[in-house]
CSV table of C-alpha atoms in Angstrom, one decimal:
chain,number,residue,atom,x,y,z
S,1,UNK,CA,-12.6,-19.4,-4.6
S,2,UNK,CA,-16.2,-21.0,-4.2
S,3,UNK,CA,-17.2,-24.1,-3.5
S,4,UNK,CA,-18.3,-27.4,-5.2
S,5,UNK,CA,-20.8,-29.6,-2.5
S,6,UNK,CA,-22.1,-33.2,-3.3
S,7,UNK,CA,-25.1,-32.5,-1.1
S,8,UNK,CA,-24.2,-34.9,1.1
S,9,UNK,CA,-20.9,-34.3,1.7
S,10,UNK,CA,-21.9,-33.0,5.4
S,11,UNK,CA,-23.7,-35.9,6.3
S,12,UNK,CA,-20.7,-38.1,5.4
S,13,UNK,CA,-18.1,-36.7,7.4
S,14,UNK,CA,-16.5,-35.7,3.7
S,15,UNK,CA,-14.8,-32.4,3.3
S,16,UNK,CA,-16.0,-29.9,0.6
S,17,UNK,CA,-14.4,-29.9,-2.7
S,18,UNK,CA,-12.6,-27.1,-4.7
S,19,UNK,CA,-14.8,-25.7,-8.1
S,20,UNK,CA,-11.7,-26.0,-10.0
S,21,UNK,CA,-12.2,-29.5,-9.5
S,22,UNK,CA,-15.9,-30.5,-9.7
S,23,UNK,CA,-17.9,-26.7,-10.3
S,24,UNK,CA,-21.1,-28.8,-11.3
S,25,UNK,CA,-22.7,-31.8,-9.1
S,26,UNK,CA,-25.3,-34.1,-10.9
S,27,UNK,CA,-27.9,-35.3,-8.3
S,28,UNK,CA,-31.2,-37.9,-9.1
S,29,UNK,CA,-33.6,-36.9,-6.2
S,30,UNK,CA,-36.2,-39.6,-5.6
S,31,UNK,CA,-39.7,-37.9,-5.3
S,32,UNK,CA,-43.1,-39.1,-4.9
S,33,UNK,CA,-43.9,-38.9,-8.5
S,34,UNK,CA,-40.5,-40.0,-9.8
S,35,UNK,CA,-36.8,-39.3,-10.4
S,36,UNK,CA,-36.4,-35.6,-10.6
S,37,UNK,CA,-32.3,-34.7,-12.2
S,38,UNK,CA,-30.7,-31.9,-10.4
S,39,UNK,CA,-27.5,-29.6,-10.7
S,40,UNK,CA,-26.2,-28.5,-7.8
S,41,UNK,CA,-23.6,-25.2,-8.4
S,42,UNK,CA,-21.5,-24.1,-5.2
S,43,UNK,CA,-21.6,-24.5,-2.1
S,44,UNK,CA,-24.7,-23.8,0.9
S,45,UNK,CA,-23.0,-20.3,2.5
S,46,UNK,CA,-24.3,-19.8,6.0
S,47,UNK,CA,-28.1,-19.8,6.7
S,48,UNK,CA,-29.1,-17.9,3.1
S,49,UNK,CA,-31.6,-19.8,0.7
S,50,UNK,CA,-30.5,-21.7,-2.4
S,51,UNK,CA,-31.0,-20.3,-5.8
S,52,UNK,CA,-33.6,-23.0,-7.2
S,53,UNK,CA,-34.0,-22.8,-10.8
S,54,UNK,CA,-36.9,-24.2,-13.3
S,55,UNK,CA,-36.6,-24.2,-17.0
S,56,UNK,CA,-39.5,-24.1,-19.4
S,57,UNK,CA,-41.1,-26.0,-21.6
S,58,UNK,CA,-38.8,-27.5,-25.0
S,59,UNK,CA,-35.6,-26.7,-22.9
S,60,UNK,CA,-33.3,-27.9,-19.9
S,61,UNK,CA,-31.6,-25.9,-17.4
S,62,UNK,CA,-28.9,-25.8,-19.6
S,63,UNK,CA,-30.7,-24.6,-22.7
S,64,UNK,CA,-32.8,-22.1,-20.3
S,65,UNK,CA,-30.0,-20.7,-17.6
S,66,UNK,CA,-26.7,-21.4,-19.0
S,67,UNK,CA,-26.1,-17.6,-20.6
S,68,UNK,CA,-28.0,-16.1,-17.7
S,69,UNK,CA,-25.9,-18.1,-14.7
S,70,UNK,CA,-22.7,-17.5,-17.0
S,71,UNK,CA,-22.9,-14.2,-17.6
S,72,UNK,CA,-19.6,-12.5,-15.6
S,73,UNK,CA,-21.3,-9.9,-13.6
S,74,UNK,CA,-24.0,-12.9,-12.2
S,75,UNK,CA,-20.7,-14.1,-10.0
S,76,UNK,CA,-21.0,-11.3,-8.2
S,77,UNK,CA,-24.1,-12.8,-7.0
S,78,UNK,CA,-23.3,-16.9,-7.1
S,79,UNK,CA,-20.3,-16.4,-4.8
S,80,UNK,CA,-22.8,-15.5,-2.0
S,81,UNK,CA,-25.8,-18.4,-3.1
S,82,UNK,CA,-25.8,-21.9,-3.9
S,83,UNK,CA,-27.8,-22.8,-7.0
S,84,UNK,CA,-29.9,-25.8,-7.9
S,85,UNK,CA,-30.5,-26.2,-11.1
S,86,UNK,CA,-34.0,-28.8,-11.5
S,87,UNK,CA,-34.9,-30.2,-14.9
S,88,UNK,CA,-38.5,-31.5,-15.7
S,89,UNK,CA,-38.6,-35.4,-15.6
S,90,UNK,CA,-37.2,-36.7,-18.6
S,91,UNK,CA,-35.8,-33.5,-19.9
S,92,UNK,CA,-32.1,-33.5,-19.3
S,93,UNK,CA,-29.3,-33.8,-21.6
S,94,UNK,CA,-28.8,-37.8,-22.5
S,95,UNK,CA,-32.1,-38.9,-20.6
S,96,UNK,CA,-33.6,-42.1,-21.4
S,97,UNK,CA,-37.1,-41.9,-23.1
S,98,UNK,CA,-40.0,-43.1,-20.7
S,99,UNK,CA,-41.4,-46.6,-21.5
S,100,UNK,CA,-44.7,-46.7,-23.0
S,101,UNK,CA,-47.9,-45.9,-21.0
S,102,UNK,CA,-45.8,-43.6,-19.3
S,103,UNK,CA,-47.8,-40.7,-16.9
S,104,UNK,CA,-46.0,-37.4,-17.1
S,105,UNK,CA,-46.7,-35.8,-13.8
S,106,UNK,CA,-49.4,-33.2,-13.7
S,107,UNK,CA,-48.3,-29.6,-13.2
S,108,UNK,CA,-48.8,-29.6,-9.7
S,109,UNK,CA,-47.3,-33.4,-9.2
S,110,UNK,CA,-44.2,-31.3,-10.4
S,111,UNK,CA,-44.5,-28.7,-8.0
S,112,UNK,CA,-44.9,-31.6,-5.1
S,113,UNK,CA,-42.0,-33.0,-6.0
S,114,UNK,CA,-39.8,-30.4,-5.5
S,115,UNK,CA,-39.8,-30.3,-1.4
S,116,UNK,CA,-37.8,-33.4,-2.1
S,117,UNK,CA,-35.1,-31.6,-3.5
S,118,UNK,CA,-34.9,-29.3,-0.6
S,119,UNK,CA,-34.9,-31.8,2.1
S,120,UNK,CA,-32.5,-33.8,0.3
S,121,UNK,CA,-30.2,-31.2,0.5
S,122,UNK,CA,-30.6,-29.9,3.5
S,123,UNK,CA,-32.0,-26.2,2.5
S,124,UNK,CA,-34.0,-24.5,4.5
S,125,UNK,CA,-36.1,-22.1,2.0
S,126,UNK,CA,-35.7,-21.5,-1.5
S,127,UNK,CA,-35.5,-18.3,-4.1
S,128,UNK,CA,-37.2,-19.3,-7.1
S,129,UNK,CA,-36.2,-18.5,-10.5
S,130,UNK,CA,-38.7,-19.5,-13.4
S,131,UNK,CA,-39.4,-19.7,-17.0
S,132,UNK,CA,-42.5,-19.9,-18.6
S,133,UNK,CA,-44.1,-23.8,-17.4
S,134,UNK,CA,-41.2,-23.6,-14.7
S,135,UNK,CA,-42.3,-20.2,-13.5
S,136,UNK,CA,-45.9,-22.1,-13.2
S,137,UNK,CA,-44.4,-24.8,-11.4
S,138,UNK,CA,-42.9,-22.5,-9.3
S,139,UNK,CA,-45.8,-20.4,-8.1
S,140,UNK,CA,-47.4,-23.6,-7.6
S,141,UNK,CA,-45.0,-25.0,-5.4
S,142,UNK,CA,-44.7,-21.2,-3.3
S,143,UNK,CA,-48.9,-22.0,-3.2
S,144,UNK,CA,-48.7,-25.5,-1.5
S,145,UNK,CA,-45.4,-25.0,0.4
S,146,UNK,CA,-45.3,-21.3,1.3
S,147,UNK,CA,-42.6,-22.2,4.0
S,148,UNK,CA,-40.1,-23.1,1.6
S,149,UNK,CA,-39.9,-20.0,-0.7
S,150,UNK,CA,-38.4,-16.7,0.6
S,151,UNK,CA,-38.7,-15.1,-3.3
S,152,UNK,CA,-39.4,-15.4,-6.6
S,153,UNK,CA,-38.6,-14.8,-9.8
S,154,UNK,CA,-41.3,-15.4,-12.6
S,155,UNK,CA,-40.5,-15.2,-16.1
S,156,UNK,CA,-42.9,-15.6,-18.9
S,157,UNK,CA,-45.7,-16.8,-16.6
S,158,UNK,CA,-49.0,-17.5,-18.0
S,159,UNK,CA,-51.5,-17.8,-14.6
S,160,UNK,CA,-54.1,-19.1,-16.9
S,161,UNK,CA,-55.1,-22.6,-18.2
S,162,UNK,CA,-56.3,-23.0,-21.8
S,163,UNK,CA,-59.7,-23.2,-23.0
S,164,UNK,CA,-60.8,-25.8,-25.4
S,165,UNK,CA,-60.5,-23.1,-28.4
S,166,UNK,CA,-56.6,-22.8,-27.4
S,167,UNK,CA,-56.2,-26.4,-27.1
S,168,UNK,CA,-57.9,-27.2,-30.3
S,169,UNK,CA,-55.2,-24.2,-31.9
S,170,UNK,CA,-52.3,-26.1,-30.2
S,171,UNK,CA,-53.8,-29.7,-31.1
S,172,UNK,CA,-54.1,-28.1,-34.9
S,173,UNK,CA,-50.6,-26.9,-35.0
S,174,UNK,CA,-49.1,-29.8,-33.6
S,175,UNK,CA,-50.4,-31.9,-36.9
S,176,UNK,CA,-49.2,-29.5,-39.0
S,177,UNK,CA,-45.7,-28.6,-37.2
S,178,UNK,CA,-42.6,-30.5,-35.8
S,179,UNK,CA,-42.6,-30.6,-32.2
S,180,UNK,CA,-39.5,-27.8,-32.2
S,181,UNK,CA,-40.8,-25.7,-34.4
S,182,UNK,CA,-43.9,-25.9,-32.3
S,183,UNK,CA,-43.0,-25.2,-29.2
S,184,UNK,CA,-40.6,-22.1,-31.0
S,185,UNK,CA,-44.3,-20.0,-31.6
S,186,UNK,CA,-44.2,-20.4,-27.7
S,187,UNK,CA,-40.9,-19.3,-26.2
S,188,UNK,CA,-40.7,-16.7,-29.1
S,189,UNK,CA,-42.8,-13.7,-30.5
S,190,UNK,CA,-43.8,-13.8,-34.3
S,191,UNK,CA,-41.1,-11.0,-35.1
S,192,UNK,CA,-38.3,-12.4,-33.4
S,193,UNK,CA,-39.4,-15.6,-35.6
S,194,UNK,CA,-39.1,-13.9,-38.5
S,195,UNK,CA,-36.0,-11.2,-37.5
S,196,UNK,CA,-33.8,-13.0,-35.0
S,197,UNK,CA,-33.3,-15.9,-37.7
S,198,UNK,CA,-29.7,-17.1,-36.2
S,199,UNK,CA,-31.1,-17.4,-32.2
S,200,UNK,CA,-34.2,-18.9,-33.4
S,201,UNK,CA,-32.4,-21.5,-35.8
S,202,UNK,CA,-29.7,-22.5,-32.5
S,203,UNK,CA,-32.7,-23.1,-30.5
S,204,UNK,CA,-34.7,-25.1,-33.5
S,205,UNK,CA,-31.5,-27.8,-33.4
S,206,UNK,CA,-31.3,-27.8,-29.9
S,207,UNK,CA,-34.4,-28.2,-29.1
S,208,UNK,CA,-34.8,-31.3,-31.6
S,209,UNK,CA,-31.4,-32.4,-30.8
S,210,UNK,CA,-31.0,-32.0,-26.6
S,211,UNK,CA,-34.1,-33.1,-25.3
S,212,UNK,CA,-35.8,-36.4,-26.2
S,213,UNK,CA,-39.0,-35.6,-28.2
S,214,UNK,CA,-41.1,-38.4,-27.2
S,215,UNK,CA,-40.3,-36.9,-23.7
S,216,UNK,CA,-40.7,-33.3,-24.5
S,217,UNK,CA,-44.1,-34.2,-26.3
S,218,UNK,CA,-45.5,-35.6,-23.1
S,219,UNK,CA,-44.2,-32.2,-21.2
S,220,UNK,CA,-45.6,-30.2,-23.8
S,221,UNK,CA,-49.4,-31.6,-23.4
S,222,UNK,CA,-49.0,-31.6,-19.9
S,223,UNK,CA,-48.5,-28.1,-19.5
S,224,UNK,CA,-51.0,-27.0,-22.3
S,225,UNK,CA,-53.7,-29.1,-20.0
S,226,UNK,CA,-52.6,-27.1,-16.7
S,227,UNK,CA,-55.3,-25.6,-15.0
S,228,UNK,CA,-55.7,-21.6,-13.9
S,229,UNK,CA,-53.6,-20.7,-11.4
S,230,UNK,CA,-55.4,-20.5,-8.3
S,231,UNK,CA,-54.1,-16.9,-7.0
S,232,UNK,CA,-56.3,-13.5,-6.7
S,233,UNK,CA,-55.1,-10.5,-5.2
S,234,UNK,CA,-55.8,-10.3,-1.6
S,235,UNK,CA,-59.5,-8.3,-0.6
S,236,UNK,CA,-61.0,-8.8,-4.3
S,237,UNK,CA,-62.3,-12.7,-3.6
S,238,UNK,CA,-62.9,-14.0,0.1
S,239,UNK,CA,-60.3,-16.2,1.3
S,240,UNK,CA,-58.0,-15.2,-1.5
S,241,UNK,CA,-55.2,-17.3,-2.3
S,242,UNK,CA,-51.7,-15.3,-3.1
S,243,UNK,CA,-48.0,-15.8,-3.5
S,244,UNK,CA,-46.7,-15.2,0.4
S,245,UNK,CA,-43.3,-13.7,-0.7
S,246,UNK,CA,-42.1,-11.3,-2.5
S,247,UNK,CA,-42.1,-11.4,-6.3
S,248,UNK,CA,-40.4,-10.8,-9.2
S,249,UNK,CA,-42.3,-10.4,-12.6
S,250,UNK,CA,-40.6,-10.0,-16.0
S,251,UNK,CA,-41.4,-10.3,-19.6
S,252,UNK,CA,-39.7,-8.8,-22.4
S,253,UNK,CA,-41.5,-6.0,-24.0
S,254,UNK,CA,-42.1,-8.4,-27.6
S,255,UNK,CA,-42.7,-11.7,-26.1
S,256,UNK,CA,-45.8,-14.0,-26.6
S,257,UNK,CA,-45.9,-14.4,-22.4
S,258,UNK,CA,-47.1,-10.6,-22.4
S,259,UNK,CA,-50.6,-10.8,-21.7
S,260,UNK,CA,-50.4,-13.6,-19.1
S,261,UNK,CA,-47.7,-11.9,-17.3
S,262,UNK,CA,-49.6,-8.6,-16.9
S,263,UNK,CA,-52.7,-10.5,-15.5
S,264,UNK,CA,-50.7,-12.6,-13.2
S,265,UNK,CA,-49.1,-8.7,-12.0
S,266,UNK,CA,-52.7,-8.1,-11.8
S,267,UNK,CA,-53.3,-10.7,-9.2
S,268,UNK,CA,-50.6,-10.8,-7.2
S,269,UNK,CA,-50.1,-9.0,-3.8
S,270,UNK,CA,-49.2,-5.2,-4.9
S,271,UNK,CA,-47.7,-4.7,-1.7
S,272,UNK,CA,-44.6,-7.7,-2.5
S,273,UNK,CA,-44.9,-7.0,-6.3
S,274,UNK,CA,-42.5,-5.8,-8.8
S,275,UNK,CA,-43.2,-6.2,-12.8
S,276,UNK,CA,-40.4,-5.5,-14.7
S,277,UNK,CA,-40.9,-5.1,-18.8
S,278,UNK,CA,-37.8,-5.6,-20.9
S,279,UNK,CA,-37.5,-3.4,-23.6
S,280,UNK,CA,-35.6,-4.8,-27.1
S,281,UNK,CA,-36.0,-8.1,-25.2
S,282,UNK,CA,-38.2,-11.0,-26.4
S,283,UNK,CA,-39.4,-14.5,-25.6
S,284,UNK,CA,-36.1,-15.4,-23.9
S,285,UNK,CA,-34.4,-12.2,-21.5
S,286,UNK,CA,-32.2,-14.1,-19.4
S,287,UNK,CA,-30.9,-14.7,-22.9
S,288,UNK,CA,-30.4,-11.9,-25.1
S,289,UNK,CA,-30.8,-9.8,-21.5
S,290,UNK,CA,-28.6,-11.1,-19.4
S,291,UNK,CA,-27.0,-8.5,-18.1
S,292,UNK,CA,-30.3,-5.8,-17.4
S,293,UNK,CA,-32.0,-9.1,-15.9
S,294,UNK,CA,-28.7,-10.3,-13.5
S,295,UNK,CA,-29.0,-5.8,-12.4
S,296,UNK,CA,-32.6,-6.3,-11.5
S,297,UNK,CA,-31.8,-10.2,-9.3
S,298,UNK,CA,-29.2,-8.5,-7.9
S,299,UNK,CA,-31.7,-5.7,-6.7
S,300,UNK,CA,-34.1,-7.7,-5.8
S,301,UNK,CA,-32.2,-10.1,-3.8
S,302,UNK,CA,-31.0,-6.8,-1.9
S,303,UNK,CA,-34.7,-6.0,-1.2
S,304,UNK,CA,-35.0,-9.3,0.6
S,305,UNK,CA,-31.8,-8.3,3.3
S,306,UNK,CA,-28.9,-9.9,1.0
S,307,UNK,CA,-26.0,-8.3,-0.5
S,308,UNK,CA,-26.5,-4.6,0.5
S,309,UNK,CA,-22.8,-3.9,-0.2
S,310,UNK,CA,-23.3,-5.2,-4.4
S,311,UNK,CA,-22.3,-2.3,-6.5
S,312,UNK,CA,-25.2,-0.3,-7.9
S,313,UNK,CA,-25.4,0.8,-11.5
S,314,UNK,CA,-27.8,2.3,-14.3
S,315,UNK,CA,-31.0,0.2,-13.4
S,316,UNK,CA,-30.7,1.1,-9.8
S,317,UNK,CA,-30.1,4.9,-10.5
S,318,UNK,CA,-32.9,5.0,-13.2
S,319,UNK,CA,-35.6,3.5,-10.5
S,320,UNK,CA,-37.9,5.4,-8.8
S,321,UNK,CA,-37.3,5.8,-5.0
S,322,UNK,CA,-39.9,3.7,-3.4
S,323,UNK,CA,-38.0,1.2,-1.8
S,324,UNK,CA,-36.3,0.8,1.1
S,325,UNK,CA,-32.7,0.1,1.9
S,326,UNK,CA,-32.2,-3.6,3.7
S,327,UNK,CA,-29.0,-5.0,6.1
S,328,UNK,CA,-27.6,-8.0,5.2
S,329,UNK,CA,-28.8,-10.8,7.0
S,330,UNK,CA,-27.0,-14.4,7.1
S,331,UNK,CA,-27.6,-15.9,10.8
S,332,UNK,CA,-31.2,-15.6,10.3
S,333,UNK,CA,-33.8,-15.8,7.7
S,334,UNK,CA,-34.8,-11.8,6.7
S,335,UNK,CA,-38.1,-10.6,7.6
S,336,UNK,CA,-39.2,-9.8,3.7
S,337,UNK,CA,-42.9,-9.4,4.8
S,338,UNK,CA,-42.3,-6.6,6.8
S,339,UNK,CA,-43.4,-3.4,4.5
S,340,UNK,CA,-41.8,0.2,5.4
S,341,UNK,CA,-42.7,3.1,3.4
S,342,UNK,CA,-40.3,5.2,3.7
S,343,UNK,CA,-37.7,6.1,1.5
S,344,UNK,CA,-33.7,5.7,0.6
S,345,UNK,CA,-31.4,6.5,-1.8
S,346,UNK,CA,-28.7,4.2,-0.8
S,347,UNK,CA,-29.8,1.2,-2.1
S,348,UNK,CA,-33.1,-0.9,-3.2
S,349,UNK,CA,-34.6,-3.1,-0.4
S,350,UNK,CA,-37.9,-3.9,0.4
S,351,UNK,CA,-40.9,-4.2,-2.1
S,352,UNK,CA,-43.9,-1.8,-1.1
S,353,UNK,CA,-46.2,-1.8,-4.5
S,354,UNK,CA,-46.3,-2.9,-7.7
S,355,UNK,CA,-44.5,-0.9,-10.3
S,356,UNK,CA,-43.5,-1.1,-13.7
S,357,UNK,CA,-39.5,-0.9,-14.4
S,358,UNK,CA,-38.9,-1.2,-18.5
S,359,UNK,CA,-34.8,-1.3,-19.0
């Protein structure tokens, strides 16, 4: 049965307690630039990285992971990884809305804040998983603290800040919009809009029912001022910068994040790289996905040393064999930068190039 862990449990002297009894652990991490809320989900197992998740913008980690981290067949990869679960200042269930004059933190204040959360709890490195504004956070934070990420996952990113045409659009729309409705033309394409009336219409009252608006407002303008993100691919720019580890892309194959996905696959390091497209998924995969988007973690987490025993199925059988079978490592951290080139058919391990996977 897995774990439960307070965080600082081991520290204490206290002894670890049973899921059945606390399976969710509620943590505020003081940070530089604030409280940050955190959920911690099972228990650190032997020297592997936590599971660090960030949620985009107009959700929670609840609103963002719940389904995906739910899903039956993502146990199979839980059991062996503690999660943390990190929500955006002020975005959690029942938070209190910031006094007036408040200063949401910058993009990359966000991503600063977030070494806080792995020293407090004692991890070593991290595998990110993020959506839309959190996959931005992410990358930044794998930018400025390359030390503490051994992978990531990137959802929805968008490497690219707006112009002043964009922000004049999203100025423009937010006078003539609610703030849910709003941020909906983001995390969702124009057909699913239109088509997928009942998801759309769960995440309309959620949206303006969950998350306090005044605070969602501030994380909304924050993120639509971001900057670029500073990443090229390595030989095109001198002194390139680049995500270190290896990385995960994936947008569904009708969501608005398209575009900005396939340039940030176009930056990235093609040698650490995979982009996966979704087919008949759109603005939200780890939602109406969940089960082709757990396949591919599972693969990629295999790819980085972990789990080389998990059970392959369709998406593993229906890749292309250009990856290389990994051992399982848990006394020391795996070695993820080390490219091979040969091949395997027993099992998906280390990245050698990007390549497009639609499932």
């Amino acid at each position: 049965m897995p774990e439960c862990w307070d965080g600082g449990s081991q520290e204490r002297g206290l002894p670890r307690v049973s899921s059945a009894v606390c399976p969710l652990q509620e943590h505020d991490i003081e940070t530089p630039y604030g409280l940050l809320h955190v959920v911690i989900r099972g228990s650190p197992k032997g020297n592997r990285p936590a599971i660090l998740t960030y949620h985009d913008v107009g959700l929670n980690h609840k609103l963002c992971f719940s389904t995906f981290f739910d899903f039956e067949d993502m146990q199979e990869i839980t059991k062996h990884f503690v999660v943390c679960h990190v929500d955006a200042p002020g975005q959690q269930v029942g938070a209190s809305q910031f006094p007036q004059g408040y200063q949401f933190p910058s993009m990359e204040q966000l991503a600063a804040m977030l070494p806080s959360v792995v020293q407090h709890f004692g991890f070593k490195y991290v595998i990110g998983i993020g959506v839309g504004a959190g996959a931005y956070v992410l990358a930044k934070f794998a930018l400025i603290f390359p030390d503490l990420v051994e992978g990531l996952v990137l959802m929805n990113i968008d490497p690219n800040g707006k112009g002043w045409i964009d922000w004049a659009a999203t100025k423009l729309s937010g006078l003539t919009s609610t703030l849910p409705d709003t941020v909906l033309t983001h995390l969702f394409s124009q057909e699913e809009l239109m088509n997928n009336t009942e998801l759309v219409q769960s995440y309309r009252q959620q949206i303006g029912n969950v998350v306090n608006q005044a605070n969602l407002q501030l994380f909304w303008n924050m993120y639509n001022s971001r900057r670029d993100l500073d990443i090229n691919r390595p030989g095109t720019v001198p002194n390139a910068k680049t995500l270190r580890c290896p990385v995960m892309l994936v947008v569904g194959d009708n969501a608005p994040a398209e575009d900005g996905v396939v340039e940030c696959n176009s930056k990235l390091d093609p040698t650490s790289t995979t982009f996966l497209k979704m087919a008949d998924s759109g603005g939200l995969p780890q939602v109406t996905q969940p089960g082709k988007l757990t396949e591919a973690f599972k693969y990629f987490l295999q790819g980085m040393g972990y789990m080389p025993s998990a059970s392959m199925t369709r998406l593993a059988r229906s890749r292309t064999a250009s990856l290389t079978s990994a051992s399982s490592v848990d006394g020391s951290r795996p070695q993820p930068c080390t490219h091979s080139h040969s091949e395997s058919s027993e099992g998906l391990g280390q990245v050698n190039h990007t390549m497009e996977v639609s499932c």
